[in-house]
Amino acid sequence: MSHNSFGHLFRVTTWGESHGPAIGCVVDGCPPRLPLCEADIQPFLDRRRPGQSKLVTQRQEPDTVRILSGVHEGMTTGTPIALVIENQDQRSRDYGEIKDRFRPGHADLTYELKYGIRDHRGGGRSSARETAMRVAAGAVARKVLGPDVRVRAAMVQLGDDRVDRSNWDWAAVDANALFCPDPAAAARWEERLLAARKAGSSLGAVIEVVAEGAPPGLGAPIYSKLDADIAAALMGINAVKGVEIGDGFAAAALSGEDNADEMRMGADGRVLFGANHAGGVLGGISTGQPIVARFAVKPTSSILIPRQGVDRHGRDVEVETRGRHDPCVGIRAVPVGEAMLALVLADHLLRHRAQNPDAPSEARLPRN
Amino acid sequence: MSHNSFGHLFRVTTWGESHGPAIGCVVDGCPPRLPLCEADIQPFLDRRRPGQSKLVTQRQEPDTVRILSGVHEGMTTGTPIALVIENQDQRSRDYGEIKDRFRPGHADLTYELKYGIRDHRGGGRSSARETAMRVAAGAVARKVLGPDVRVRAAMVQLGDDRVDRSNWDWAAVDANALFCPDPAAAARWEERLLAARKAGSSLGAVIEVVAEGAPPGLGAPIYSKLDADIAAALMGINAVKGVEIGDGFAAAALSGEDNADEMRMGADGRVLFGANHAGGVLGGISTGQPIVARFAVKPTSSILIPRQGVDRHGRDVEVETRGRHDPCVGIRAVPVGEAMLALVLADHLLRHRAQNPDAPSEARLPRN
Amino acid sequence: MSHNSFGHLFRVTTWGESHGPAIGCVVDGCPPRLPLCEADIQPFLDRRRPGQSKLVTQRQEPDTVRILSGVHEGMTTGTPIALVIENQDQRSRDYGEIKDRFRPGHADLTYELKYGIRDHRGGGRSSARETAMRVAAGAVARKVLGPDVRVRAAMVQLGDDRVDRSNWDWAAVDANALFCPDPAAAARWEERLLAARKAGSSLGAVIEVVAEGAPPGLGAPIYSKLDADIAAALMGINAVKGVEIGDGFAAAALSGEDNADEMRMGADGRVLFGANHAGGVLGGISTGQPIVARFAVKPTSSILIPRQGVDRHGRDVEVETRGRHDPCVGIRAVPVGEAMLALVLADHLLRHRAQNPDAPSEARLPRN
Amino acid sequence: MSHNSFGHLFRVTTWGESHGPAIGCVVDGCPPRLPLCEADIQPFLDRRRPGQSKLVTQRQEPDTVRILSGVHEGMTTGTPIALVIENQDQRSRDYGEIKDRFRPGHADLTYELKYGIRDHRGGGRSSARETAMRVAAGAVARKVLGPDVRVRAAMVQLGDDRVDRSNWDWAAVDANALFCPDPAAAARWEERLLAARKAGSSLGAVIEVVAEGAPPGLGAPIYSKLDADIAAALMGINAVKGVEIGDGFAAAALSGEDNADEMRMGADGRVLFGANHAGGVLGGISTGQPIVARFAVKPTSSILIPRQGVDRHGRDVEVETRGRHDPCVGIRAVPVGEAMLALVLADHLLRHRAQNPDAPSEARLPRN
């Protein structure tokens, strides 16, 4: 049963509210004897950290992670790894006015209807602040995957403006504040996003996540298919409204012959593919090709432009959200998307090993 | 751990291969004292059944379901409900030629890489035949949801041709072989699909699934959000490559103010929404609005047009798939999509009750 | 969530009522490429089968098992294995009189209180008939464990009469109808049990289960310790009221120095133990020694001697149970206990592999 | 999958090592709007706390618990409750000598064989220190159960010396350092335990746990029966080797007629029982009677009397355990046993509600 846990064998449980004393997670099922220290985790948190540019929320959180258990003399022990980050820059007074009112597009109303109570401060549990722990856990997942599996993400669309894929440069991604792989698009987007912020508005985005080097065979059909688990992982990120694998929705418009990823044998017994429309997953199982997924993030719901809402007492109210917010939550969703894909892959790697101890690590034929 | 189980409290485990003696499922966790008999399930299976028109596979399967346990004198008892369908029209000889070769776009290769063995006959476990049991289980899920929750689906795009939403007519959906809600589109599509079949090709599709009447509060944040579970449920259907909720990918192109689903109070304390861009889910929890999701189905991989593939021995081969196939697997995915949404909702209804026994069944304020 | 499922990675889901058309199970997560056919399972069912001697129920069930999925050309494929046994000798008329009355010591009342409905025929789902599927699944588990792991059980106490351990002979166990390892005790017990049956009474028993050859390292501390899972597995067998590991309750009376299982090194790096008070489990993890557990079975509740009970209408009634019953349900619990231990070990073997792929298969030092 | 999580709907995940910076847990699935603060939890921790008498370890830990999430303005919010206790009195230097050697009867060897690494300081993760978090979580579980359900425990046997049940006085339990309900026995035991400590030896114990007021219907047959889950919960406590429900092992020696808990109707529709041999559980479901379980704790393995062991290098060594230890770990297992029973009941209460929302809270007939 997962309310606040993710994964089965490599299992992460998170806790904490946006304006509580701390947030944290427990990583359970991590294999023993992997080198791990805070310095392995901190860089990923730093990429997601708020307050780093004019394009994200101005909340200042150092997001310094501490490992409280599960590591002995720099090595994982196989016991649960507790990670914790203390919250520092809570300015809950900004949120007094939303204590009793429900912001359109937010989880305020649904938490109230579900639980009859909510910690309104900064969105409480529903805040994207929780995703810091996903990024931290994702860093541990990368250790499980090992150096041969590379998980990266980039923003490929801001509002209705897409990158030009012929300009794709992974090196550019960390060189701009929008994780954009196309330098020309990055320049356009920055201008556009500042204008939206100034107008008190917000923008949506599409993120692409890619894992290279993942072995074939990952995925537990029928009901924990790799792509189904990726879909849940990405759709579960705050503000995400769509997920696709490989060609995704565009695949619906292809003919069967165009969609076929033809195969031929390489010199060394490796299976070579002519294309990757499938995004690295067939029948819910990885092929050994790059795993490619995209997810759509809606525009930030917290905006300064007044909208019609309701309050706890059943009255109509006008809502304009103060506090510090991201004009495009899609930006900080980039490292979160990476982390979620790493978590799914690490979990499936352990699951695959359990049932198939002699499984090959490459798509090579004949199998045995 | 789910390999072949779906859901937590309302939990379905399926078994069976396309050309084995039978397929079946166990529905565990069903509440007691619900009236249930085969006649409650059979109509849903009949909608999905092969061999009903020129537009689907010609395999003739009556798909007659039998209840073997969990029902006593026409009522569920709270014990596991076993459902079984005997396979009848297996023509495994058609598949002899794919015994050793891997069809592009199919699960043949990935099952081989994962398991080192596969039941090749008709695709074995990876065949969409398995989805018959999802439809059967979905019929039981509808009993749990009760008559006030209505789950329906329709095909909204064939290839690159979309329905005209101004023509939408739910009554039309069951009046054509394509589950198309737009009669004009249905006529175009039928012609197009027959042409594709004749050419030995295939087409993709997009399906929309809608649940009306579901109570607010369903969804278990953070890691079993309602939309995340819907995403997994739909992405896990054979040949699906994309899933979206509400406005989905289009939401990325909206501004924050346009995407906001404004609210006001109705006369009786009900919350009224001005729009449903969110597709009935906020913060991973249902709002009480219609739940709207769409999924993209790739064109059938089994085509008569030869494609380049490989075989078990590591040799290049040309593959052209004989056997009986659907020229558009999206058609029969329509009742399957409905079933999956019903399964997710039934599971979350039970989960919600467990943690919140006094939860309201409508979006009404003040809550208490 | 387990209502009717057992295990995590090697997972068994059973279904069926005592007097329904059939009983069955789905074995999910079985590794691929293990040879498996009905003949591997049937002998274990035959040991548990009713109607074989005067000492057990006279219901005649051939208990012929059929494999409906998950096996291709005599090998497991990694997909779910469905097993089914058709019920044949239901004599439900015998149970008409218990339709509305609750037998003392039975699940009749509790099923009614929980579900408000029950299939009374032969005890319905609560009947020990369900354990046939545990035995069938246990036979598959043995395949996973391989020939080096030997799981056996014997009855060590009937009523208050214990075996003399100095007479222990595993070969004797299958030579008498009571699975007694002490031929002298077997003779006494047979006489005693026939007398109890004649008197319309019943007797309890204690069963000992032993697994030899299980590797060290099995068990997932803290909350799925090997001994905790064994305890649940055995306590969950019908009519069981106590479980112990190793010295069990007797360990409470030992001093710390007497209870210590001292160790020394064998010539080849193996750890040799001076004793096995711990029953092969320390800290919830197997040591590599024989795993030894015992469980106590209460006397059969269905007896001909009238007892005071109540009925569905809230009236006092006298209950004397007709129908065909075992005078000592402990007898047929012997193969069931073996099966449950095999299931726990197979599940933990897969779990152990997932987290520790390079784990040693023997207690040998230094580990690396 | 539970490595370090316990429960399904009311789910506790613990983390932390004996000598790490802190220990903690996450309580997930707790219903919202229950009053909860540290003062609700601390008294239970104080009962289990070390250093309180000469009869337990002299480690001084204030065990002050902090709530870091899931509670807002003194009420649970339905989101995960993080609890943490900082370790203070770690004297790891005491344990230097066991860094490389495996103590007989301890988890040292099995952790090493399983993981190839271990945090040896104070037993690391295998230390009973972890049980503090069970007690903390158990205090939250009591809130879920409500004031009508009373969960208590007492020590009923020290070494081979049992209490006289005719002297049973619940008020006495908290009046002596051994949680003994029989004042006469308490005096004998104290003397005996001090002698054992002085001799460098240790003693075992048997604990009885009783829950009064639990509703009928709890328990999820077939594979999460209430008694099976209790058995796992209690067997999973450190050093426990046996568990029994109701009459337990003694039931094996009863005749069927003596073991029957006869029933008759009370004036108000309540079912009255003549006895409780079954310990409040029939068919794996609670009857509404007191739930009674016992568990046996082996003598502390850490003793000053030298025993033969081995070390990491595969050498024979003599082990005598310094450090601060309980001469009878059974004493502090008393509050832990209570907590585990409360956790099982809270989880099953939520599960029961989910599947049976209109289930009665008392054993009353007719049910409807």
PDB file of C-alpha atoms in Angstrom, chain D residues 17-112:
ATOM      1  CA  GLU D  17      20.955   2.240  14.409  1.00  0.00           C
ATOM      2  CA  SER D  18      21.722   1.813  18.087  1.00  0.00           C
ATOM      3  CA  HIS D  19      24.673   4.168  18.016  1.00  0.00           C
ATOM      4  CA  GLY D  20      23.770   6.417  15.082  1.00  0.00           C
ATOM      5  CA  PRO D  21      22.750  10.041  15.575  1.00  0.00           C
ATOM      6  CA  ALA D  22      19.047   9.260  15.912  1.00  0.00           C
ATOM      7  CA  ILE D  23      16.297   6.702  15.444  1.00  0.00           C
ATOM      8  CA  GLY D  24      12.925   7.436  13.947  1.00  0.00           C
ATOM      9  CA  CYS D  25       9.821   6.265  12.202  1.00  0.00           C
ATOM     10  CA  VAL D  26       7.174   7.369   9.751  1.00  0.00           C
ATOM     11  CA  VAL D  27       3.554   6.524  10.558  1.00  0.00           C
ATOM     12  CA  ASP D  28       1.639   6.543   7.293  1.00  0.00           C
ATOM     13  CA  GLY D  29      -2.087   6.142   6.799  1.00  0.00           C
ATOM     14  CA  CYS D  30      -3.174   7.552  10.142  1.00  0.00           C
ATOM     15  CA  PRO D  31      -6.725   8.896   9.907  1.00  0.00           C
ATOM     16  CA  PRO D  32      -7.040  12.671  10.074  1.00  0.00           C
ATOM     17  CA  ARG D  33      -8.425  14.799  12.918  1.00  0.00           C
ATOM     18  CA  LEU D  34      -7.176  12.726  15.842  1.00  0.00           C
ATOM     19  CA  PRO D  35      -5.713  14.846  18.648  1.00  0.00           C
ATOM     20  CA  LEU D  36      -2.015  14.038  18.929  1.00  0.00           C
ATOM     21  CA  CYS D  37       0.991  15.598  20.598  1.00  0.00           C
ATOM     22  CA  GLU D  38       4.293  14.419  22.045  1.00  0.00           C
ATOM     23  CA  ALA D  39       2.699  14.056  25.469  1.00  0.00           C
ATOM     24  CA  ASP D  40       0.478  11.299  24.069  1.00  0.00           C
ATOM     25  CA  ILE D  41       3.525   9.277  23.108  1.00  0.00           C
ATOM     26  CA  GLN D  42       6.141  10.031  25.753  1.00  0.00           C
ATOM     27  CA  PRO D  43       4.599   8.034  28.640  1.00  0.00           C
ATOM     28  CA  PHE D  44       4.777   4.826  26.623  1.00  0.00           C
ATOM     29  CA  LEU D  45       8.406   5.481  25.778  1.00  0.00           C
ATOM     30  CA  ASP D  46       9.129   6.191  29.427  1.00  0.00           C
ATOM     31  CA  ARG D  47       7.855   2.748  30.378  1.00  0.00           C
ATOM     32  CA  ARG D  48      10.300   1.138  27.952  1.00  0.00           C
ATOM     33  CA  ARG D  49      13.190   3.496  28.627  1.00  0.00           C
ATOM     34  CA  PRO D  50      16.552   2.037  29.671  1.00  0.00           C
ATOM     35  CA  GLY D  51      18.382   2.945  32.850  1.00  0.00           C
ATOM     36  CA  GLN D  52      15.374   3.024  35.124  1.00  0.00           C
ATOM     37  CA  SER D  53      16.236   0.233  37.541  1.00  0.00           C
ATOM     38  CA  LYS D  54      19.017  -2.146  38.401  1.00  0.00           C
ATOM     39  CA  LEU D  55      17.188  -4.778  36.395  1.00  0.00           C
ATOM     40  CA  VAL D  56      17.748  -3.224  32.981  1.00  0.00           C
ATOM     41  CA  THR D  57      20.632  -1.809  30.972  1.00  0.00           C
ATOM     42  CA  GLN D  58      22.344   1.220  32.491  1.00  0.00           C
ATOM     43  CA  ARG D  59      22.470   3.106  29.209  1.00  0.00           C
ATOM     44  CA  GLN D  60      20.916   6.503  29.949  1.00  0.00           C
ATOM     45  CA  GLU D  61      18.618   7.650  27.188  1.00  0.00           C
ATOM     46  CA  PRO D  62      15.925  10.243  27.854  1.00  0.00           C
ATOM     47  CA  ASP D  63      14.180   8.989  24.699  1.00  0.00           C
ATOM     48  CA  THR D  64      12.474  12.290  24.115  1.00  0.00           C
ATOM     49  CA  VAL D  65      10.277  12.007  21.065  1.00  0.00           C
ATOM     50  CA  ARG D  66       9.617  14.816  18.586  1.00  0.00           C
ATOM     51  CA  ILE D  67       6.836  14.980  16.005  1.00  0.00           C
ATOM     52  CA  LEU D  68       8.216  16.479  12.786  1.00  0.00           C
ATOM     53  CA  SER D  69       5.231  16.221  10.452  1.00  0.00           C
ATOM     54  CA  GLY D  70       1.654  15.118   9.991  1.00  0.00           C
ATOM     55  CA  VAL D  71       0.200  17.084  12.893  1.00  0.00           C
ATOM     56  CA  HIS D  72      -1.236  20.582  12.567  1.00  0.00           C
ATOM     57  CA  GLU D  73      -2.431  22.569  15.535  1.00  0.00           C
ATOM     58  CA  GLY D  74      -2.575  19.431  17.671  1.00  0.00           C
ATOM     59  CA  MET D  75      -4.523  17.305  15.189  1.00  0.00           C
ATOM     60  CA  THR D  76      -3.405  14.631  12.752  1.00  0.00           C
ATOM     61  CA  THR D  77      -3.858  15.717   9.143  1.00  0.00           C
ATOM     62  CA  GLY D  78      -3.864  12.345   7.370  1.00  0.00           C
ATOM     63  CA  THR D  79      -0.331  12.931   6.085  1.00  0.00           C
ATOM     64  CA  PRO D  80       2.685  10.946   7.301  1.00  0.00           C
ATOM     65  CA  ILE D  81       3.696  11.459  10.915  1.00  0.00           C
ATOM     66  CA  ALA D  82       7.457  11.536  11.360  1.00  0.00           C
ATOM     67  CA  LEU D  83       8.736  10.755  14.858  1.00  0.00           C
ATOM     68  CA  VAL D  84      12.355  11.048  15.899  1.00  0.00           C
ATOM     69  CA  ILE D  85      14.442  10.385  19.000  1.00  0.00           C
ATOM     70  CA  GLU D  86      18.018  11.538  19.202  1.00  0.00           C
ATOM     71  CA  ASN D  87      20.490   9.041  20.588  1.00  0.00           C
ATOM     72  CA  GLN D  88      22.511  10.472  23.425  1.00  0.00           C
ATOM     73  CA  ASP D  89      24.382   7.957  25.528  1.00  0.00           C
ATOM     74  CA  GLN D  90      26.221   5.989  22.855  1.00  0.00           C
ATOM     75  CA  ARG D  91      29.377   4.480  24.328  1.00  0.00           C
ATOM     76  CA  SER D  92      30.607   2.852  21.190  1.00  0.00           C
ATOM     77  CA  ARG D  93      34.062   2.289  22.618  1.00  0.00           C
ATOM     78  CA  ASP D  94      32.579  -0.562  24.625  1.00  0.00           C
ATOM     79  CA  TYR D  95      31.913  -2.334  21.405  1.00  0.00           C
ATOM     80  CA  GLY D  96      35.314  -2.074  19.749  1.00  0.00           C
ATOM     81  CA  GLU D  97      36.078  -5.624  20.674  1.00  0.00           C
ATOM     82  CA  ILE D  98      33.017  -6.988  18.913  1.00  0.00           C
ATOM     83  CA  LYS D  99      33.770  -5.116  15.713  1.00  0.00           C
ATOM     84  CA  ASP D 100      35.285  -8.186  14.164  1.00  0.00           C
ATOM     85  CA  ARG D 101      33.830 -10.976  16.230  1.00  0.00           C
ATOM     86  CA  PHE D 102      30.444 -12.611  16.136  1.00  0.00           C
ATOM     87  CA  ARG D 103      28.666 -13.111  19.427  1.00  0.00           C
ATOM     88  CA  PRO D 104      26.839 -16.460  19.790  1.00  0.00           C
ATOM     89  CA  GLY D 105      23.085 -16.044  19.727  1.00  0.00           C
ATOM     90  CA  HIS D 106      23.364 -12.585  18.171  1.00  0.00           C
ATOM     91  CA  ALA D 107      22.598 -11.204  14.748  1.00  0.00           C
ATOM     92  CA  ASP D 108      26.253 -10.294  14.225  1.00  0.00           C
ATOM     93  CA  LEU D 109      27.027 -13.296  12.083  1.00  0.00           C
ATOM     94  CA  THR D 110      23.811 -13.311  10.093  1.00  0.00           C
ATOM     95  CA  TYR D 111      24.020  -9.612   9.188  1.00  0.00           C
ATOM     96  CA  GLU D 112      27.583 -10.221   8.064  1.00  0.00           C
TER      97      GLU D 112
END
